[in-house]
PDB file of C-alpha atoms in Angstrom:
ATOM      1  CA  GLU H  23       0.127   0.108  -0.005  1.00  0.00           C
ATOM      2  CA  THR H  24       1.393   3.574  -0.969  1.00  0.00           C
ATOM      3  CA  GLY H  25       0.434   7.119  -0.117  1.00  0.00           C
ATOM      4  CA  VAL H  26      -2.006   8.042   2.474  1.00  0.00           C
ATOM      5  CA  THR H  27      -4.896   5.530   3.572  1.00  0.00           C
ATOM      6  CA  GLN H  28      -8.102   6.200   5.378  1.00  0.00           C
ATOM      7  CA  THR H  29     -10.454   3.580   6.829  1.00  0.00           C
ATOM      8  CA  PRO H  30     -13.490   3.638   6.866  1.00  0.00           C
ATOM      9  CA  ARG H  31     -14.320   5.540   3.500  1.00  0.00           C
ATOM     10  CA  HIS H  32     -17.873   5.667   4.907  1.00  0.00           C
ATOM     11  CA  LEU H  33     -19.457   6.221   8.113  1.00  0.00           C
ATOM     12  CA  VAL H  34     -23.013   6.587   9.337  1.00  0.00           C
ATOM     13  CA  MET H  35     -23.405   6.996  13.173  1.00  0.00           C
ATOM     14  CA  GLY H  36     -26.104   7.831  15.729  1.00  0.00           C
ATOM     15  CA  MET H  37     -25.283  10.999  18.056  1.00  0.00           C
ATOM     16  CA  THR H  38     -25.238   8.575  20.933  1.00  0.00           C
ATOM     17  CA  ASN H  39     -22.254   6.263  19.016  1.00  0.00           C
ATOM     18  CA  LYS H  40     -18.436   6.355  19.828  1.00  0.00           C
ATOM     19  CA  LYS H  41     -16.482   5.774  16.335  1.00  0.00           C
ATOM     20  CA  SER H  42     -12.777   6.038  15.620  1.00  0.00           C
ATOM     21  CA  LEU H  43     -11.400   7.164  12.045  1.00  0.00           C
ATOM     22  CA  LYS H  44      -8.180   5.536  11.153  1.00  0.00           C
ATOM     23  CA  CYS H  45      -5.361   7.251   8.946  1.00  0.00           C
ATOM     24  CA  GLU H  46      -2.248   5.616   7.972  1.00  0.00           C
ATOM     25  CA  GLN H  47       0.734   7.188   5.756  1.00  0.00           C
ATOM     26  CA  HIS H  48       3.326   5.120   3.983  1.00  0.00           C
ATOM     27  CA  LEU H  49       5.455   8.134   3.127  1.00  0.00           C
ATOM     28  CA  GLY H  50       8.071   8.322   5.889  1.00  0.00           C
ATOM     29  CA  HIS H  51       6.519  11.678   6.862  1.00  0.00           C
ATOM     30  CA  ASN H  52       6.972  13.192  10.123  1.00  0.00           C
ATOM     31  CA  ALA H  53       3.641  15.234  10.245  1.00  0.00           C
ATOM     32  CA  MET H  54       0.136  14.406  10.005  1.00  0.00           C
ATOM     33  CA  TYR H  55      -3.347  16.243  10.069  1.00  0.00           C
ATOM     34  CA  TRP H  56      -6.921  16.194  10.396  1.00  0.00           C
ATOM     35  CA  TYR H  57      -8.930  18.375   8.118  1.00  0.00           C
ATOM     36  CA  LYS H  58     -12.755  18.659   7.833  1.00  0.00           C
ATOM     37  CA  GLN H  59     -14.276  19.541   4.526  1.00  0.00           C
ATOM     38  CA  SER H  60     -18.151  20.668   4.434  1.00  0.00           C
ATOM     39  CA  ALA H  61     -20.098  21.508   1.577  1.00  0.00           C
ATOM     40  CA  LYS H  62     -19.281  24.869  -0.040  1.00  0.00           C
ATOM     41  CA  LYS H  63     -16.503  25.811   2.994  1.00  0.00           C
ATOM     42  CA  PRO H  64     -12.996  25.480   2.699  1.00  0.00           C
ATOM     43  CA  LEU H  65     -10.783  22.673   3.962  1.00  0.00           C
ATOM     44  CA  GLU H  66     -10.654  23.111   7.785  1.00  0.00           C
ATOM     45  CA  LEU H  67      -7.572  22.157   9.702  1.00  0.00           C
ATOM     46  CA  MET H  68      -8.729  20.267  12.871  1.00  0.00           C
ATOM     47  CA  PHE H  69      -5.321  18.908  14.244  1.00  0.00           C
ATOM     48  CA  VAL H  70      -1.692  18.875  13.867  1.00  0.00           C
ATOM     49  CA  TYR H  71       0.859  16.133  14.964  1.00  0.00           C
ATOM     50  CA  ASN H  72       4.608  16.966  14.382  1.00  0.00           C
ATOM     51  CA  PHE H  73       6.981  13.867  15.460  1.00  0.00           C
ATOM     52  CA  LYS H  74       3.853  12.468  17.198  1.00  0.00           C
ATOM     53  CA  GLU H  75       3.128  15.673  19.278  1.00  0.00           C
ATOM     54  CA  GLN H  76       0.151  17.249  18.896  1.00  0.00           C
ATOM     55  CA  THR H  77       1.228  21.028  17.953  1.00  0.00           C
ATOM     56  CA  GLU H  78      -1.972  22.616  16.641  1.00  0.00           C
ATOM     57  CA  ASN H  79      -5.586  22.262  17.933  1.00  0.00           C
ATOM     58  CA  ASN H  80      -7.848  25.024  16.146  1.00  0.00           C
ATOM     59  CA  SER H  81     -10.745  25.174  18.441  1.00  0.00           C
ATOM     60  CA  VAL H  82     -12.233  21.717  17.771  1.00  0.00           C
ATOM     61  CA  PRO H  83     -14.986  20.674  20.056  1.00  0.00           C
ATOM     62  CA  SER H  84     -13.938  18.005  22.390  1.00  0.00           C
ATOM     63  CA  ARG H  85     -16.299  15.588  20.809  1.00  0.00           C
ATOM     64  CA  PHE H  86     -13.458  15.262  18.422  1.00  0.00           C
ATOM     65  CA  SER H  87     -10.163  13.518  20.199  1.00  0.00           C
ATOM     66  CA  PRO H  88      -7.154  12.889  18.172  1.00  0.00           C
ATOM     67  CA  GLU H  89      -4.467  10.074  18.716  1.00  0.00           C
ATOM     68  CA  CYS H  90      -1.155   9.582  17.354  1.00  0.00           C
ATOM     69  CA  PRO H  91       0.444   6.491  18.453  1.00  0.00           C
ATOM     70  CA  ASN H  92       3.395   6.583  16.084  1.00  0.00           C
ATOM     71  CA  SER H  93       4.652   9.044  13.044  1.00  0.00           C
ATOM     72  CA  SER H  94       2.680   6.743  10.735  1.00  0.00           C
ATOM     73  CA  HIS H  95      -0.769   6.374  12.290  1.00  0.00           C
ATOM     74  CA  LEU H  96      -3.554   8.878  13.073  1.00  0.00           C
ATOM     75  CA  PHE H  97      -6.725   8.323  14.756  1.00  0.00           C
ATOM     76  CA  LEU H  98      -9.643  10.396  15.148  1.00  0.00           C
ATOM     77  CA  HIS H  99     -12.178   9.495  17.992  1.00  0.00           C
ATOM     78  CA  LEU H 100     -15.725  10.558  17.747  1.00  0.00           C
ATOM     79  CA  HIS H 101     -18.366  10.528  20.455  1.00  0.00           C
ATOM     80  CA  THR H 102     -21.745  12.256  21.087  1.00  0.00           C
ATOM     81  CA  LEU H 103     -21.407  14.146  17.627  1.00  0.00           C
ATOM     82  CA  GLN H 104     -24.113  16.618  16.376  1.00  0.00           C
ATOM     83  CA  PRO H 105     -25.777  16.330  12.718  1.00  0.00           C
ATOM     84  CA  GLU H 106     -23.561  19.211  11.701  1.00  0.00           C
ATOM     85  CA  ASP H 107     -20.529  17.200  12.038  1.00  0.00           C
ATOM     86  CA  SER H 108     -21.438  15.439   8.656  1.00  0.00           C
ATOM     87  CA  ALA H 109     -18.723  16.071   6.439  1.00  0.00           C
ATOM     88  CA  LEU H 110     -15.768  14.624   4.632  1.00  0.00           C
ATOM     89  CA  TYR H 111     -12.804  14.263   7.291  1.00  0.00           C
ATOM     90  CA  LEU H 112      -9.501  14.069   5.466  1.00  0.00           C
ATOM     91  CA  CYS H 113      -5.916  12.825   6.804  1.00  0.00           C
ATOM     92  CA  ALA H 114      -2.981  14.516   5.464  1.00  0.00           C
ATOM     93  CA  SER H 115       0.835  14.302   6.101  1.00  0.00           C
ATOM     94  CA  SER H 116       3.973  15.940   4.956  1.00  0.00           C
ATOM     95  CA  GLN H 117       7.709  16.376   5.827  1.00  0.00           C
ATOM     96  CA  GLU H 118       8.457  18.986   8.210  1.00  0.00           C
ATOM     97  CA  LYS H 119      11.843  20.328   7.889  1.00  0.00           C
ATOM     98  CA  THR H 120      13.816  21.145  10.714  1.00  0.00           C
ATOM     99  CA  SER H 121      13.503  24.873  10.215  1.00  0.00           C
ATOM    100  CA  GLY H 122       9.769  24.534  10.676  1.00  0.00           C
ATOM    101  CA  VAL H 123       8.865  24.741   7.094  1.00  0.00           C
ATOM    102  CA  ARG H 124       6.662  22.098   6.029  1.00  0.00           C
ATOM    103  CA  SER H 125       6.505  20.603   2.354  1.00  0.00           C
ATOM    104  CA  GLU H 126       3.096  19.981   0.348  1.00  0.00           C
ATOM    105  CA  GLN H 127       0.699  17.700   2.051  1.00  0.00           C
ATOM    106  CA  PHE H 128      -0.316  14.365   0.686  1.00  0.00           C
ATOM    107  CA  PHE H 129      -4.079  13.560   1.332  1.00  0.00           C
ATOM    108  CA  GLY H 130      -5.707  10.240   1.926  1.00  0.00           C
ATOM    109  CA  PRO H 131      -9.304   9.745   0.214  1.00  0.00           C
ATOM    110  CA  GLY H 132     -11.288  10.759   3.143  1.00  0.00           C
ATOM    111  CA  THR H 133     -14.038   9.502   5.353  1.00  0.00           C
ATOM    112  CA  ARG H 134     -17.373  10.490   4.391  1.00  0.00           C
ATOM    113  CA  LEU H 135     -19.254  10.677   7.747  1.00  0.00           C
ATOM    114  CA  THR H 136     -22.956  11.144   8.414  1.00  0.00           C
ATOM    115  CA  VAL H 137     -24.241  11.475  11.499  1.00  0.00           C
ATOM    116  CA  LEU H 138     -28.199  10.965  12.112  1.00  0.00           C
TER     117      LEU H 138
ATOM    118  CA  GLY G   5      -6.067  35.737  10.281  1.00  0.00           C
ATOM    119  CA  GLN G   6      -6.201  34.999   6.237  1.00  0.00           C
ATOM    120  CA  ASN G   7      -8.557  35.907   3.821  1.00  0.00           C
ATOM    121  CA  ILE G   8      -8.407  33.704   0.592  1.00  0.00           C
ATOM    122  CA  ASP G   9     -10.726  34.643  -2.048  1.00  0.00           C
ATOM    123  CA  GLN G  10     -11.132  32.541  -5.578  1.00  0.00           C
ATOM    124  CA  PRO G  11     -14.267  32.166  -7.946  1.00  0.00           C
ATOM    125  CA  THR G  12     -16.818  29.636  -7.063  1.00  0.00           C
ATOM    126  CA  GLU G  13     -17.443  28.313 -10.585  1.00  0.00           C
ATOM    127  CA  MET G  14     -15.977  28.401 -14.076  1.00  0.00           C
ATOM    128  CA  THR G  15     -16.456  26.704 -17.242  1.00  0.00           C
ATOM    129  CA  ALA G  16     -14.410  26.304 -20.122  1.00  0.00           C
ATOM    130  CA  THR G  17     -14.402  24.572 -23.449  1.00  0.00           C
ATOM    131  CA  GLU G  18     -12.232  21.379 -24.028  1.00  0.00           C
ATOM    132  CA  GLY G  19      -8.856  22.420 -26.050  1.00  0.00           C
ATOM    133  CA  ALA G  20      -9.154  26.161 -24.537  1.00  0.00           C
ATOM    134  CA  ILE G  21      -7.179  27.864 -21.803  1.00  0.00           C
ATOM    135  CA  VAL G  22      -8.556  28.779 -18.628  1.00  0.00           C
ATOM    136  CA  GLN G  23      -7.004  31.095 -15.637  1.00  0.00           C
ATOM    137  CA  ILE G  24      -8.245  30.546 -12.081  1.00  0.00           C
ATOM    138  CA  ASN G  25      -7.609  33.525  -9.877  1.00  0.00           C
ATOM    139  CA  CYS G  26      -6.744  33.757  -6.210  1.00  0.00           C
ATOM    140  CA  THR G  27      -6.438  36.628  -3.969  1.00  0.00           C
ATOM    141  CA  TYR G  28      -5.265  36.715  -0.385  1.00  0.00           C
ATOM    142  CA  GLN G  29      -4.504  38.706   2.376  1.00  0.00           C
ATOM    143  CA  THR G  30      -2.015  37.460   4.941  1.00  0.00           C
ATOM    144  CA  SER G  31       0.874  38.323   7.235  1.00  0.00           C
ATOM    145  CA  GLY G  32       4.138  35.927   7.350  1.00  0.00           C
ATOM    146  CA  PHE G  33       3.425  34.746   3.841  1.00  0.00           C
ATOM    147  CA  ASN G  34       5.588  31.588   3.211  1.00  0.00           C
ATOM    148  CA  GLY G  35       4.119  30.084  -0.052  1.00  0.00           C
ATOM    149  CA  LEU G  36       1.088  29.493  -2.094  1.00  0.00           C
ATOM    150  CA  PHE G  37      -0.050  25.932  -3.087  1.00  0.00           C
ATOM    151  CA  TRP G  38      -2.734  24.925  -5.776  1.00  0.00           C
ATOM    152  CA  TYR G  39      -4.299  21.623  -5.383  1.00  0.00           C
ATOM    153  CA  GLN G  40      -6.802  19.732  -7.608  1.00  0.00           C
ATOM    154  CA  GLN G  41      -9.726  17.602  -6.041  1.00  0.00           C
ATOM    155  CA  HIS G  42     -12.073  15.384  -8.337  1.00  0.00           C
ATOM    156  CA  ALA G  43     -15.451  14.884  -6.764  1.00  0.00           C
ATOM    157  CA  GLY G  44     -15.423  12.456  -4.028  1.00  0.00           C
ATOM    158  CA  GLU G  45     -11.584  12.169  -4.344  1.00  0.00           C
ATOM    159  CA  ALA G  46      -8.564  13.614  -1.851  1.00  0.00           C
ATOM    160  CA  PRO G  47      -6.765  16.638  -3.136  1.00  0.00           C
ATOM    161  CA  THR G  48      -3.726  16.487  -5.018  1.00  0.00           C
ATOM    162  CA  PHE G  49      -0.636  18.544  -5.210  1.00  0.00           C
ATOM    163  CA  LEU G  50      -0.383  20.701  -8.201  1.00  0.00           C
ATOM    164  CA  SER G  51       1.834  23.587  -7.879  1.00  0.00           C
ATOM    165  CA  TYR G  52       3.830  25.725  -5.394  1.00  0.00           C
ATOM    166  CA  ASN G  53       5.061  29.061  -5.391  1.00  0.00           C
ATOM    167  CA  VAL G  54       7.156  31.192  -3.057  1.00  0.00           C
ATOM    168  CA  LEU G  55       8.770  33.375  -5.438  1.00  0.00           C
ATOM    169  CA  ASP G  56       7.061  36.234  -7.789  1.00  0.00           C
ATOM    170  CA  GLY G  57       6.882  34.866 -11.248  1.00  0.00           C
ATOM    171  CA  LEU G  58       5.537  31.762 -13.478  1.00  0.00           C
ATOM    172  CA  GLU G  59       6.177  28.150 -12.628  1.00  0.00           C
ATOM    173  CA  GLU G  60       5.239  25.954 -15.452  1.00  0.00           C
ATOM    174  CA  LYS G  61       4.590  22.027 -15.275  1.00  0.00           C
ATOM    175  CA  GLY G  62       3.316  20.761 -18.573  1.00  0.00           C
ATOM    176  CA  ARG G  63      -0.234  21.779 -19.234  1.00  0.00           C
ATOM    177  CA  PHE G  64      -0.355  23.495 -15.703  1.00  0.00           C
ATOM    178  CA  SER G  65       1.181  27.003 -14.771  1.00  0.00           C
ATOM    179  CA  SER G  66       1.071  28.895 -11.800  1.00  0.00           C
ATOM    180  CA  PHE G  67       1.951  32.528 -11.081  1.00  0.00           C
ATOM    181  CA  LEU G  68       2.497  34.888  -7.858  1.00  0.00           C
ATOM    182  CA  SER G  69       2.660  38.043  -7.142  1.00  0.00           C
ATOM    183  CA  ARG G  70       3.559  38.614  -3.587  1.00  0.00           C
ATOM    184  CA  SER G  71       3.160  42.567  -3.629  1.00  0.00           C
ATOM    185  CA  LYS G  72      -0.421  42.251  -5.178  1.00  0.00           C
ATOM    186  CA  GLY G  73      -1.473  39.194  -3.165  1.00  0.00           C
ATOM    187  CA  TYR G  74      -2.199  37.414  -6.295  1.00  0.00           C
ATOM    188  CA  SER G  75      -2.027  34.061  -7.710  1.00  0.00           C
ATOM    189  CA  TYR G  76      -3.343  32.365 -10.832  1.00  0.00           C
ATOM    190  CA  LEU G  77      -3.412  28.837 -12.130  1.00  0.00           C
ATOM    191  CA  LEU G  78      -3.255  28.437 -16.099  1.00  0.00           C
ATOM    192  CA  LEU G  79      -4.531  25.079 -17.390  1.00  0.00           C
ATOM    193  CA  LYS G  80      -3.873  24.727 -21.276  1.00  0.00           C
ATOM    194  CA  GLU G  81      -5.333  22.165 -23.882  1.00  0.00           C
ATOM    195  CA  LEU G  82      -8.059  21.564 -21.486  1.00  0.00           C
ATOM    196  CA  GLN G  83      -9.442  17.980 -21.242  1.00  0.00           C
ATOM    197  CA  MET G  84     -12.692  16.603 -19.886  1.00  0.00           C
ATOM    198  CA  LYS G  85     -10.633  14.984 -17.082  1.00  0.00           C
ATOM    199  CA  ASP G  86      -9.680  18.431 -15.740  1.00  0.00           C
ATOM    200  CA  SER G  87     -13.286  19.107 -14.696  1.00  0.00           C
ATOM    201  CA  ALA G  88     -12.565  19.096 -10.675  1.00  0.00           C
ATOM    202  CA  SER G  89     -12.501  21.739  -7.896  1.00  0.00           C
ATOM    203  CA  TYR G  90      -9.149  23.730  -7.715  1.00  0.00           C
ATOM    204  CA  LEU G  91      -8.169  24.700  -4.389  1.00  0.00           C
ATOM    205  CA  CYS G  92      -5.732  27.781  -3.365  1.00  0.00           C
ATOM    206  CA  ALA G  93      -3.797  27.265  -0.067  1.00  0.00           C
ATOM    207  CA  VAL G  94      -1.730  29.865   1.620  1.00  0.00           C
ATOM    208  CA  ARG G  95       1.108  28.950   3.996  1.00  0.00           C
ATOM    209  CA  ALA G  96       1.888  31.811   6.378  1.00  0.00           C
ATOM    210  CA  TYR G  97       3.904  31.785   9.879  1.00  0.00           C
ATOM    211  CA  SER G  98       1.719  31.529  12.475  1.00  0.00           C
ATOM    212  CA  GLY G  99       4.352  32.060  15.240  1.00  0.00           C
ATOM    213  CA  ALA G 100       6.428  30.108  17.616  1.00  0.00           C
ATOM    214  CA  GLY G 101       8.178  28.758  14.933  1.00  0.00           C
ATOM    215  CA  SER G 102       5.147  27.080  13.310  1.00  0.00           C
ATOM    216  CA  TYR G 103       3.717  27.636   9.850  1.00  0.00           C
ATOM    217  CA  GLN G 104      -0.183  27.095   9.185  1.00  0.00           C
ATOM    218  CA  LEU G 105      -1.565  26.168   5.836  1.00  0.00           C
ATOM    219  CA  THR G 106      -5.322  27.857   5.027  1.00  0.00           C
ATOM    220  CA  PHE G 107      -7.444  27.048   2.162  1.00  0.00           C
ATOM    221  CA  GLY G 108      -9.700  28.726  -0.118  1.00  0.00           C
ATOM    222  CA  LYS G 109     -13.330  27.534  -0.726  1.00  0.00           C
ATOM    223  CA  GLY G 110     -11.948  26.311  -4.330  1.00  0.00           C
ATOM    224  CA  THR G 111     -13.067  26.971  -7.554  1.00  0.00           C
ATOM    225  CA  LYS G 112     -15.257  24.266  -9.332  1.00  0.00           C
ATOM    226  CA  LEU G 113     -14.120  23.984 -13.121  1.00  0.00           C
ATOM    227  CA  SER G 114     -16.311  22.065 -15.620  1.00  0.00           C
ATOM    228  CA  VAL G 115     -14.955  21.483 -19.064  1.00  0.00           C
ATOM    229  CA  ILE G 116     -17.427  21.129 -21.718  1.00  0.00           C
ATOM    230  CA  PRO G 117     -17.312  19.556 -25.314  1.00  0.00           C
TER     231      PRO G 117
END
């Protein structure tokens, strides 16, 4: 498997469910990201992990909980979501240089989430 | 914060040339990216500009003017498969040694026969 993979590709859940999204990158990168893409809105950065440490959290509600066990895997744990959380959730990775400047990001195919 | 503006939709004819504009307002500018996203698929990297001028890559070219806060993506010899959304993204210094990438809403390009 190459590039960035995400599972599941589609997920339907109720507001009381708990589920997790998984992302894996096979590119040897050291930075991973979660984005939310809603209809007619720009891609919204949710979380950034550099070298397995969370470095950015863009005011995301606590019902979204990220986990990065190693530099190749990233999870997004979901609980008590709202219907407005329905969106495409994209994972991306990049190679961050020691100067702090990141290269281009490579995206996974996304998980289409529907909250009922 | 950053403000990125690009047209919502454009239509062009197969074989023609189309220019997609992007304007931005930001501090700490550190580069501009263009991504292509087909419906239901992940965005894929097209180009990167950090200095003023034109970067050419096959049928695609990207231009940047930092003083004007302006970029465009030029697509030549349009093909039906070029129908997609084109995302402009600006990287800027966000403090404490970190940089942030902010995306525009994207321009949906439809190529017609």
